Amino acid sequence: MLDQISIRLSGQNGDGIFSSGDTLAKILTRSGLKVHGARSYQSIIRGGHVSYSIRANTGDVRAPADYIDVMVAIRPDSFIADVMPMMKAGGKVLYDSKGFRIKDPEVPEGVTLIDIPAMQMARDIDSSIKILYNTVFVGAVVAMYGLELEVHETMLKGFFQRKGDKVVQINLEAARAGYSWVEENTSKVEHSVVFDRSKDGIYIGGNETLALGMLNGGLQSYSWYPMTPATPVGSFLATYGPLSGCIVKQMEDEINVSNYAVGAAFAGARSACGTSGGGFALMSEAIGFASIIEAPVVFIEVARGGPSTGLPTKTEQGDLNQMLGASQGDFPRAIIAQEGIADGFYLGQESLNIAEKYQMPVIIASDLYMGEHFETLDGLDFDRIPIERGKLITEDIADDELPYLRYKLTDDGISPRVIPGVANGMHDAGSDEHDEDGALVSDKRAGFPEAIEVRIQQMKKRMKKMDGLLKELPPPEVWGPGPDEANLLVVSWGSSRDTVREALTQAEADGVKGASLNIKYILPFHGKEVGEILRAYESAGVKILGVEANYTGQMMRYIRGETGFEIKDKYLRYEGEYILPREVRGAIEQFMNGGLQQ
Amino acid sequence: MLDQISIRLSGQNGDGIFSSGDTLAKILTRSGLKVHGARSYQSIIRGGHVSYSIRANTGDVRAPADYIDVMVAIRPDSFIADVMPMMKAGGKVLYDSKGFRIKDPEVPEGVTLIDIPAMQMARDIDSSIKILYNTVFVGAVVAMYGLELEVHETMLKGFFQRKGDKVVQINLEAARAGYSWVEENTSKVEHSVVFDRSKDGIYIGGNETLALGMLNGGLQSYSWYPMTPATPVGSFLATYGPLSGCIVKQMEDEINVSNYAVGAAFAGARSACGTSGGGFALMSEAIGFASIIEAPVVFIEVARGGPSTGLPTKTEQGDLNQMLGASQGDFPRAIIAQEGIADGFYLGQESLNIAEKYQMPVIIASDLYMGEHFETLDGLDFDRIPIERGKLITEDIADDELPYLRYKLTDDGISPRVIPGVANGMHDAGSDEHDEDGALVSDKRAGFPEAIEVRIQQMKKRMKKMDGLLKELPPPEVWGPGPDEANLLVVSWGSSRDTVREALTQAEADGVKGASLNIKYILPFHGKEVGEILRAYESAGVKILGVEANYTGQMMRYIRGETGFEIKDKYLRYEGEYILPREVRGAIEQFMNGGLQQ
Amino acid sequence: MTETVELRVTSKDWQSHRPTWCPGCGDFGVLSATRKALVNTQWQPKDTVIVSGIGCSSNFPHFVGGYGIHTLHGRSQPVAQGIKLSNPDLNVIVAGGDGDGLAIGMGGFLHAARRNMDITYLIMDNQVYGLTVNQASPTSTMDRKTRSTPYGNIEHPISPVQLAISAGATFVARTFSKEGKQFESIMQAALEHKGFAFIDALSPCVTFNKVNTYDWFKERVYDLNAPDSDHDTSDKIAALTKADEDFSGQIPIGIFYQTQKPTYEELDPTIQKFGNVITRGALKIDPETRNKILADFR
Amino acid sequence: MTETVELRVTSKDWQSHRPTWCPGCGDFGVLSATRKALVNTQWQPKDTVIVSGIGCSSNFPHFVGGYGIHTLHGRSQPVAQGIKLSNPDLNVIVAGGDGDGLAIGMGGFLHAARRNMDITYLIMDNQVYGLTVNQASPTSTMDRKTRSTPYGNIEHPISPVQLAISAGATFVARTFSKEGKQFESIMQAALEHKGFAFIDALSPCVTFNKVNTYDWFKERVYDLNAPDSDHDTSDKIAALTKADEDFSGQIPIGIFYQTQKPTYEELDPTIQKFGNVITRGALKIDPETRNKILADFR
Ligand SMILES: Cc1ncc(C[n+]2csc(CCOP(=O)(O)OP(=O)(O)O)c2C)c(N)n1
Ligand SMILES: Cc1ncc(C[n+]2csc(CCOP(=O)(O)OP(=O)(O)O)c2C)c(N)n1
Ligand code: SF4
Ligand code: SF4
Ligand SMILES: [Mg+2]
Ligand SMILES: [Mg+2]
């Protein structure tokens, strides 16, 4: 008897896999479960192979399923890409041998094939809707798990409503047909998961929670240029921004996206922009610009498989070096990694606060897996994080408070900031080095003792903000047993958090007492605290393993630079697929039993 | 009695300071001396304050002078910016109180003021040439040091020749007037430096040696966009490239500069491009592109004061993070710092060889001080470094050698490389992940087990090149005493080499037995060797000091990341002025006596 | 009871730092004509932002009153757009050089033109890169020798005027730094134009451009809008035709083209709903909208 | 004794990987017409390089014989120039989308046009970002709803044809993916044109653009070069005028403009002295030149 639900829909682009998956995930959500959903797709619009994996249970589900119990394998390729690597004995495959010409498909031993004539059933209902078969399949899955058909029906009504009654009707019939076919022709999945329709959650992706969080953080300007996998942030805000006072501007390229964001921030808007690695490379110059004029801008970097255009539809945590190195010179900025779906909601708001309070660019490090997978959330707290705008002057400055100095030297390095339109606040904000008033020291003053002094003061002033911010940020916390109880500490960052922790939970069965240190605040960095944690575990004889999704172990290298502590053993993944808990567990097993083979 | 020559010409932009300084430096070079010349200027075209410092001696001179013995102070500002900070008792200032309305200028104690009516003398000769006074001043300096007037005259003849006999004649008179005035009105400088007109050298800057080196390395394509302080590389090549088979293209921006360079490399040209920090930010994306298509391109980064537009005419070693982080993902590339003027000549050639042999981007890290100061060189060996093109196929591929695979898996990770025009070599080079043949694995193959395997293979293949290159690069060498004799090890990189070593030589007088480790090869990095060196000195009880020209100590942080060794004490400079040996010596003194105060 | 006295804005209100340009630089003429036009508009300096890139000409904001933002080389346009859309009540003026706006900034310029935000853009066109000490720019004439073209320029110069018209700018003019009166009136018209107004300002670089000098231009420029001219500024084709006259013959100066189209900010859905978002403030999502959004994810 | 037989290049020589475009995509028509035109030129695939950016259309090089380089989004132009100048004996064709060439690539495109290297540039113009799944592009018409413009597009579309002419392209045409014959002949003319030849290829995105469909275009396009047309392709103003006809009325297709100017490569001083530097080889500085250079530093 299965104690969770794990389904994958697999087919080709154009089969409606994504909307079917969404439907199924929402049916499960509305049945009171927590769902984890993840898609796999290719950089091709039609005909490519896609899949949608769902895992659900009554408690929180924050990592993908290790194995698929029920696979809808629409196309022959589904067997190669999905059934073979993801199934084991006991699993069931729904497929339509006639409709999609699949003969004697290869499956792992012990997997049951259920041949359902979905295409024919769909045609019998209405032959004009080409992909109606997917509704038949979903209906079948609903039946397999003993979910309530009514929930499916409600979903379909809502979804197809705008297409008219006829379409709704046809889809309802298709769902019922799939449902009945299973009831009549095959046995259901035996599982112990309890449904509860009174529970209420939303099913949402990491990009969307980040966008929603920013919007709730009072975002007033978002600029972007489409780039997978950051595009959903832009689409979300293009849709909902205009309902909540946020101007959303698609620009002609990422350079101008980022400079637009700086302009908006200068004007006084809470401002953010977003892209993926290649676009972020183009934004580099604007990050230093934002920093030297002390404009608060949030830059979102949703990484994908690199280098270069690389694997545009695959995941990687490969852009840490790029974020750390973006733009010339030394200047204050923050880098924070998104750790989870709910985390995105709060981080969206926190990042805007940090940007404005410290008047500096904040980079949010996410990745394709983080941004494009979905989870069921309930209880988002829209009021938890207040909107903090820092030392912002929006009222006219009185004559007796003059002179106003935009880059005034202060104890905390933060100068009161004025926005255009405020009387008596006029100044020039420039990308050249400048004095307290914003006047250049790069031109005719450069090299004079006075200008040298100004330069030193302004550098110190700006960099001082990093100290203040570090003090404000929550120090790193270890999840799991302390040094004395643990026999393993896994170090990871950002999006890897939940998969690692699921793997550690699994590995308890193997005798592993695993703790997890997942880095969220990358810059400024709690070098002292992280060093102490690592050394504490090491001296207690705990083995330490780094896990991250890139080739060179960028975070582990960074940690060494900041703490001097070398994490020698690393489980590194760089082929682009999101990491499964069982894979981490496997790596842990190898590691605990001698050594990792990579 | 002075044992070296140290002169500074100071005035405003438009006084002809730079050409006068060049003239003086070349007079000294032609008098058999080794000269070090460095300019200081501002981001303003006319009226700004500029200076030209010269230090010369019979032996090699590779660092700026600590103090100026003879100052030509043309403008009132010269006293503030140059005389006060750079002179001490015994120094002499040539100035023209009437001509430039300088009343009772402030000078350090013991400095002699020599008031020479240069302006009037120039007017008396010819009032139509506005800045003729500078020739008078140079003539005066020539006399002060007892240099031969004839050498000055020959220089002037050569220089003004194209302007006609009259101009030559006028300048000769001006030089003679200045010369005679000194002979008649003041005492000369007493010094022990011996002139020898039979010696022969060239007086050349770091940007120019790099350009000359690349040209001698068979450079066929150079693309650029003007940006201080990298512009001289472009100007040099724009002038001399067309004489030696190198096409030089000024593009519309740095993005297109870098992509042009990739195109040229793909076509089979030895290709390079150059810029400074802000432009390099824009080139980031192309670096990953060059790496994934395995195109050999040399990227030159001549850094200036950051962040952002920062201090465009001042120096900084602030772009290391940017170079290390440029472009998303993990990919092979080399980063090498230019260490000296002569070094540039060989590095220019070596970098092209590395780029082509390893089919990867090579980044040359220079900076304003490195690129824009000048030294006298003799004996450049144009034949020392052969042109090595690696596995390059330029002949048609025979039918029986097919299939040709552009990204063939090989033991060393390097695949034979073909250029367009070669029969049977056709393939697609793409920025997406690809297979051995160059076919995409990012689109309809992505996610299939076969494509995952290809991805892993290609990543490993590419990264393997880093291992091969590291083996080929000369390991780091320490200059000066070994661990057992030394009491100090200074760690620095690139352009700081010679100033640090001069300071260490000076500090011998203070009882310092100083060794110097200057990092040249940054990526791939000799982490093992550098770690061993540092630990060897540390265990021998030697104090270790890092010296670099940026705020956060980027190189010291990098070294920690690569070796785990923390260099705690750092002398960091970030105000933009080039470092003087006496300043490093001062820092060393402080450090040896307790601790650095920053 | 308080009485509000509207103080007249005078030239002094538009003063700022002393220009650092070379004596005689064409940009001085641009600056003084701009200041006069600004006085004519009676705009408040506090409600005005001058945006520039990097170059000699791009030091402009430091020399004019009002708020200034001196951005990156070639990036003044997107910055200006971010400012304008966030706060449409501000007067936004962009100023820069031919290198800044037509080489590295070409894409940004033409996209700005097509968007038709209510922004004025002024290029101080000296056919050279001044600040980097004499390289060819996109408006340098063929054969000219510069430090980047020691054997002569071999790239055809572009017509910023024709490109601006083609891209969709709704006000396009050219004027000359020495034609103070014309400059002032064109500048004023540009500032008052509702939409993207572009001025190609011929502004000689006395230090590096020894070909296109004051005298050279004086001999060639003629007033396109002179009383006896039959140029129709509402005729786009006529404007394109006039813009096709290059530096080889006489050079038309004046307003080439002016038309009215809705501005971008008039069409933006957020601005339509909320007006000025800066004035509105940074607010949390209101409960109704929040529920609407969440419903879409159920 | 060997006999050299010049083998006729056939369509097969220009085949490569099977296109991955959606069934019915306009780019198929572009591909087949291009292949035919290539056969007509009798160029050798080995001497031909197809350069593209990123987008559905930019997968083009993978589907055509010859050398291919599939660069970065928006950067095909500079890469093509690096190739062409290094080896002017190569035939260089650039292909990409309207987003690639007119949004992020706008500056590169227009600078390429003014340089007039002997390069052919083909935009597959579907008025949408296809590969990123439906956002507005610079040629999207007003009001169109896409994923980035859920409330309708509010940016005026640009005319790539007019901009190309303004920028100085010496061959400018527009054609339509379904007009195979015209496409082939225009493509051939573009390939054979000595200088920068630009083709705006109307190429419907059947998946995302539900407005500008095959039928929509079919109803509107008319042949600018039809026997009864009085369009003079050597008349730049006439070309600009025709290019001003936007999608609101009938849409002219055909050659708008063609002229002859020296190509960049003919004017480059290095090429003038050494010809093809690739064929010449990578060589050390010869002693004479070396001495000349060193003399300047003495
Ligand atoms: C990204 C970048 N590239 C290059 C530069 C160097 N740069 C500064 S100003 C300038 C050109 C200035 O020319 P123009 O815009 O015509 O202004 P002008 O000085 O002639 O007024 C250049 C190339 C820079 N600051 N940033
Ligand atoms: C620097 C960068 N920004 C964004 C992207 C994402 N991207 C890939 S293709 C594309 C647009 C494609 O549109 P178009 O050029 O019109 O080609 P089409 O797919 O319509 O043929 C974008 C924005 C990218 N790859 N690189
Ligand atoms: S260099 Fe030319 S453009 Fe720059 S300030 Fe001087 S005259 Fe003006
Ligand atoms: S999405 Fe559009 S442009 Fe892309 S392949 Fe499909 S039909 Fe063609
Ligand atoms: Mg200029
Ligand atoms: Mg398109």
mmCIF file with all atom_site columns, C-alpha atoms and ligand atoms in Angstrom, chain A residues 45 225-228 231 253-254 275-280 282 304 309 312, chain B residues 285, chain D residues 21 25 27 54-58 72-75 96-102 104 124-133 135 137-138 205, ligand 2:
data_model
loop_
_atom_site.group_PDB
_atom_site.id
_atom_site.type_symbol
_atom_site.label_atom_id
_atom_site.label_alt_id
_atom_site.label_comp_id
_atom_site.label_asym_id
_atom_site.label_entity_id
_atom_site.label_seq_id
_atom_site.pdbx_PDB_ins_code
_atom_site.Cartn_x
_atom_site.Cartn_y
_atom_site.Cartn_z
_atom_site.occupancy
_atom_site.B_iso_or_equiv
_atom_site.pdbx_formal_charge
_atom_site.auth_seq_id
_atom_site.auth_comp_id
_atom_site.auth_asym_id
_atom_site.auth_atom_id
_atom_site.pdbx_PDB_model_num
ATOM   1  C CA  . ILE A 1 45  ? 7.766  24.541 -29.272 1.00 0.00 ? 45  ILE A CA  1
ATOM   2  C CA  . TYR A 1 225 ? 13.076 40.782 -21.267 1.00 0.00 ? 225 TYR A CA  1
ATOM   3  C CA  . PRO A 1 226 ? 11.893 37.227 -21.844 1.00 0.00 ? 226 PRO A CA  1
ATOM   4  C CA  . MET A 1 227 ? 14.372 34.558 -20.911 1.00 0.00 ? 227 MET A CA  1
ATOM   5  C CA  . THR A 1 228 ? 13.708 31.036 -19.741 1.00 0.00 ? 228 THR A CA  1
ATOM   6  C CA  . THR A 1 231 ? 9.985  34.586 -17.907 1.00 0.00 ? 231 THR A CA  1
ATOM   7  C CA  . ASP A 1 253 ? 17.268 43.815 -24.130 1.00 0.00 ? 253 ASP A CA  1
ATOM   8  C CA  . GLU A 1 254 ? 18.610 43.041 -20.675 1.00 0.00 ? 254 GLU A CA  1
ATOM   9  C CA  . THR A 1 275 ? 16.436 37.414 -16.119 1.00 0.00 ? 275 THR A CA  1
ATOM   10 C CA  . SER A 1 276 ? 18.512 34.261 -16.413 1.00 0.00 ? 276 SER A CA  1
ATOM   11 C CA  . GLY A 1 277 ? 22.290 33.803 -16.698 1.00 0.00 ? 277 GLY A CA  1
ATOM   12 C CA  . GLY A 1 278 ? 22.907 35.150 -20.198 1.00 0.00 ? 278 GLY A CA  1
ATOM   13 C CA  . GLY A 1 279 ? 20.735 38.160 -19.598 1.00 0.00 ? 279 GLY A CA  1
ATOM   14 C CA  . PHE A 1 280 ? 22.339 38.690 -16.228 1.00 0.00 ? 280 PHE A CA  1
ATOM   15 C CA  . LEU A 1 282 ? 24.376 41.790 -19.841 1.00 0.00 ? 282 LEU A CA  1
ATOM   16 C CA  . ARG A 1 304 ? 19.588 27.532 -16.154 1.00 0.00 ? 304 ARG A CA  1
ATOM   17 C CA  . THR A 1 309 ? 23.008 29.352 -24.180 1.00 0.00 ? 309 THR A CA  1
ATOM   18 C CA  . PRO A 1 312 ? 17.952 26.603 -21.700 1.00 0.00 ? 312 PRO A CA  1
ATOM   19 C CA  . GLU B 1 285 ? 28.292 36.892 -22.262 1.00 0.00 ? 285 GLU B CA  1
ATOM   20 C CA  . TRP D 2 21  ? 9.942  23.971 -36.121 1.00 0.00 ? 21  TRP D CA  1
ATOM   21 C CA  . CYS D 2 25  ? 5.757  27.300 -39.297 1.00 0.00 ? 25  CYS D CA  1
ATOM   22 C CA  . ASP D 2 27  ? 10.187 29.330 -41.511 1.00 0.00 ? 27  ASP D CA  1
ATOM   23 C CA  . ILE D 2 54  ? 18.851 32.639 -30.742 1.00 0.00 ? 54  ILE D CA  1
ATOM   24 C CA  . GLY D 2 55  ? 15.178 31.979 -31.447 1.00 0.00 ? 55  GLY D CA  1
ATOM   25 C CA  . CYS D 2 56  ? 13.108 29.435 -33.355 1.00 0.00 ? 56  CYS D CA  1
ATOM   26 C CA  . SER D 2 57  ? 14.218 31.048 -36.605 1.00 0.00 ? 57  SER D CA  1
ATOM   27 C CA  . SER D 2 58  ? 17.809 31.155 -35.403 1.00 0.00 ? 58  SER D CA  1
ATOM   28 C CA  . LEU D 2 72  ? 24.012 34.445 -28.858 1.00 0.00 ? 72  LEU D CA  1
ATOM   29 C CA  . HIS D 2 73  ? 20.642 36.117 -28.814 1.00 0.00 ? 73  HIS D CA  1
ATOM   30 C CA  . GLY D 2 74  ? 21.001 39.331 -30.789 1.00 0.00 ? 74  GLY D CA  1
ATOM   31 C CA  . ARG D 2 75  ? 24.674 38.944 -31.668 1.00 0.00 ? 75  ARG D CA  1
ATOM   32 C CA  . GLY D 2 96  ? 17.346 35.181 -37.310 1.00 0.00 ? 96  GLY D CA  1
ATOM   33 C CA  . GLY D 2 97  ? 14.120 36.458 -35.853 1.00 0.00 ? 97  GLY D CA  1
ATOM   34 C CA  . ASP D 2 98  ? 12.492 39.825 -35.366 1.00 0.00 ? 98  ASP D CA  1
ATOM   35 C CA  . GLY D 2 99  ? 13.201 39.737 -31.641 1.00 0.00 ? 99  GLY D CA  1
ATOM   36 C CA  . ASP D 2 100 ? 16.775 38.723 -32.216 1.00 0.00 ? 100 ASP D CA  1
ATOM   37 C CA  . GLY D 2 101 ? 17.465 41.298 -34.895 1.00 0.00 ? 101 GLY D CA  1
ATOM   38 C CA  . LEU D 2 102 ? 15.209 44.196 -34.003 1.00 0.00 ? 102 LEU D CA  1
ATOM   39 C CA  . ILE D 2 104 ? 18.280 43.139 -28.634 1.00 0.00 ? 104 ILE D CA  1
ATOM   40 C CA  . MET D 2 124 ? 12.149 35.711 -40.278 1.00 0.00 ? 124 MET D CA  1
ATOM   41 C CA  . ASP D 2 125 ? 9.620  38.227 -39.126 1.00 0.00 ? 125 ASP D CA  1
ATOM   42 C CA  . ASN D 2 126 ? 6.699  36.637 -37.283 1.00 0.00 ? 126 ASN D CA  1
ATOM   43 C CA  . GLN D 2 127 ? 5.897  39.645 -35.088 1.00 0.00 ? 127 GLN D CA  1
ATOM   44 C CA  . VAL D 2 128 ? 6.426  37.584 -31.976 1.00 0.00 ? 128 VAL D CA  1
ATOM   45 C CA  . TYR D 2 129 ? 9.009  35.948 -29.759 1.00 0.00 ? 129 TYR D CA  1
ATOM   46 C CA  . GLY D 2 130 ? 8.399  32.337 -30.662 1.00 0.00 ? 130 GLY D CA  1
ATOM   47 C CA  . LEU D 2 131 ? 11.013 30.377 -28.761 1.00 0.00 ? 131 LEU D CA  1
ATOM   48 C CA  . THR D 2 132 ? 10.246 32.053 -25.454 1.00 0.00 ? 132 THR D CA  1
ATOM   49 C CA  . VAL D 2 133 ? 6.616  31.230 -25.985 1.00 0.00 ? 133 VAL D CA  1
ATOM   50 C CA  . GLN D 2 135 ? 5.815  37.792 -26.096 1.00 0.00 ? 135 GLN D CA  1
ATOM   51 C CA  . SER D 2 137 ? 8.321  41.816 -30.478 1.00 0.00 ? 137 SER D CA  1
ATOM   52 C CA  . PRO D 2 138 ? 9.281  45.143 -32.072 1.00 0.00 ? 138 PRO D CA  1
ATOM   53 C CA  . CYS D 2 205 ? 4.224  31.821 -36.380 1.00 0.00 ? 205 CYS D CA  1
HETATM 54 C C1  . LIG E 3 .   ? 20.596 37.409 -23.697 1.00 0.00 ? 2   LIG E C1  1
HETATM 55 C C2  . LIG E 3 .   ? 19.382 36.617 -23.933 1.00 0.00 ? 2   LIG E C2  1
HETATM 56 N N1  . LIG E 3 .   ? 18.194 37.130 -23.628 1.00 0.00 ? 2   LIG E N1  1
HETATM 57 C C3  . LIG E 3 .   ? 17.075 36.417 -23.838 1.00 0.00 ? 2   LIG E C3  1
HETATM 58 C C4  . LIG E 3 .   ? 17.138 35.163 -24.353 1.00 0.00 ? 2   LIG E C4  1
HETATM 59 C C5  . LIG E 3 .   ? 15.872 34.362 -24.519 1.00 0.00 ? 2   LIG E C5  1
HETATM 60 N N2  . LIG E 3 .   ? 15.402 34.311 -25.880 1.00 0.00 ? 2   LIG E N2  1
HETATM 61 C C6  . LIG E 3 .   ? 15.681 33.274 -26.656 1.00 0.00 ? 2   LIG E C6  1
HETATM 62 S S1  . LIG E 3 .   ? 14.959 33.384 -28.164 1.00 0.00 ? 2   LIG E S1  1
HETATM 63 C C7  . LIG E 3 .   ? 14.230 34.860 -27.760 1.00 0.00 ? 2   LIG E C7  1
HETATM 64 C C8  . LIG E 3 .   ? 13.311 35.607 -28.686 1.00 0.00 ? 2   LIG E C8  1
HETATM 65 C C9  . LIG E 3 .   ? 13.059 34.917 -29.934 1.00 0.00 ? 2   LIG E C9  1
HETATM 66 O O1  . LIG E 3 .   ? 12.300 35.733 -30.764 1.00 0.00 ? 2   LIG E O1  1
HETATM 67 P P1  . LIG E 3 .   ? 12.702 35.925 -32.274 1.00 0.00 ? 2   LIG E P1  1
HETATM 68 O O2  . LIG E 3 .   ? 14.098 36.390 -32.390 1.00 0.00 ? 2   LIG E O2  1
HETATM 69 O O3  . LIG E 3 .   ? 11.665 36.779 -32.904 1.00 0.00 ? 2   LIG E O3  1
HETATM 70 O O4  . LIG E 3 .   ? 12.704 34.450 -32.867 1.00 0.00 ? 2   LIG E O4  1
HETATM 71 P P2  . LIG E 3 .   ? 11.495 33.461 -33.118 1.00 0.00 ? 2   LIG E P2  1
HETATM 72 O O5  . LIG E 3 .   ? 11.565 32.471 -32.011 1.00 0.00 ? 2   LIG E O5  1
HETATM 73 O O6  . LIG E 3 .   ? 10.234 34.266 -33.104 1.00 0.00 ? 2   LIG E O6  1
HETATM 74 O O7  . LIG E 3 .   ? 11.803 32.882 -34.435 1.00 0.00 ? 2   LIG E O7  1
HETATM 75 C C10 . LIG E 3 .   ? 14.573 35.227 -26.487 1.00 0.00 ? 2   LIG E C10 1
HETATM 76 C C11 . LIG E 3 .   ? 14.092 36.459 -25.852 1.00 0.00 ? 2   LIG E C11 1
HETATM 77 C C12 . LIG E 3 .   ? 18.410 34.666 -24.659 1.00 0.00 ? 2   LIG E C12 1
HETATM 78 N N3  . LIG E 3 .   ? 18.597 33.445 -25.159 1.00 0.00 ? 2   LIG E N3  1
HETATM 79 N N4  . LIG E 3 .   ? 19.496 35.408 -24.446 1.00 0.00 ? 2   LIG E N4  1
#
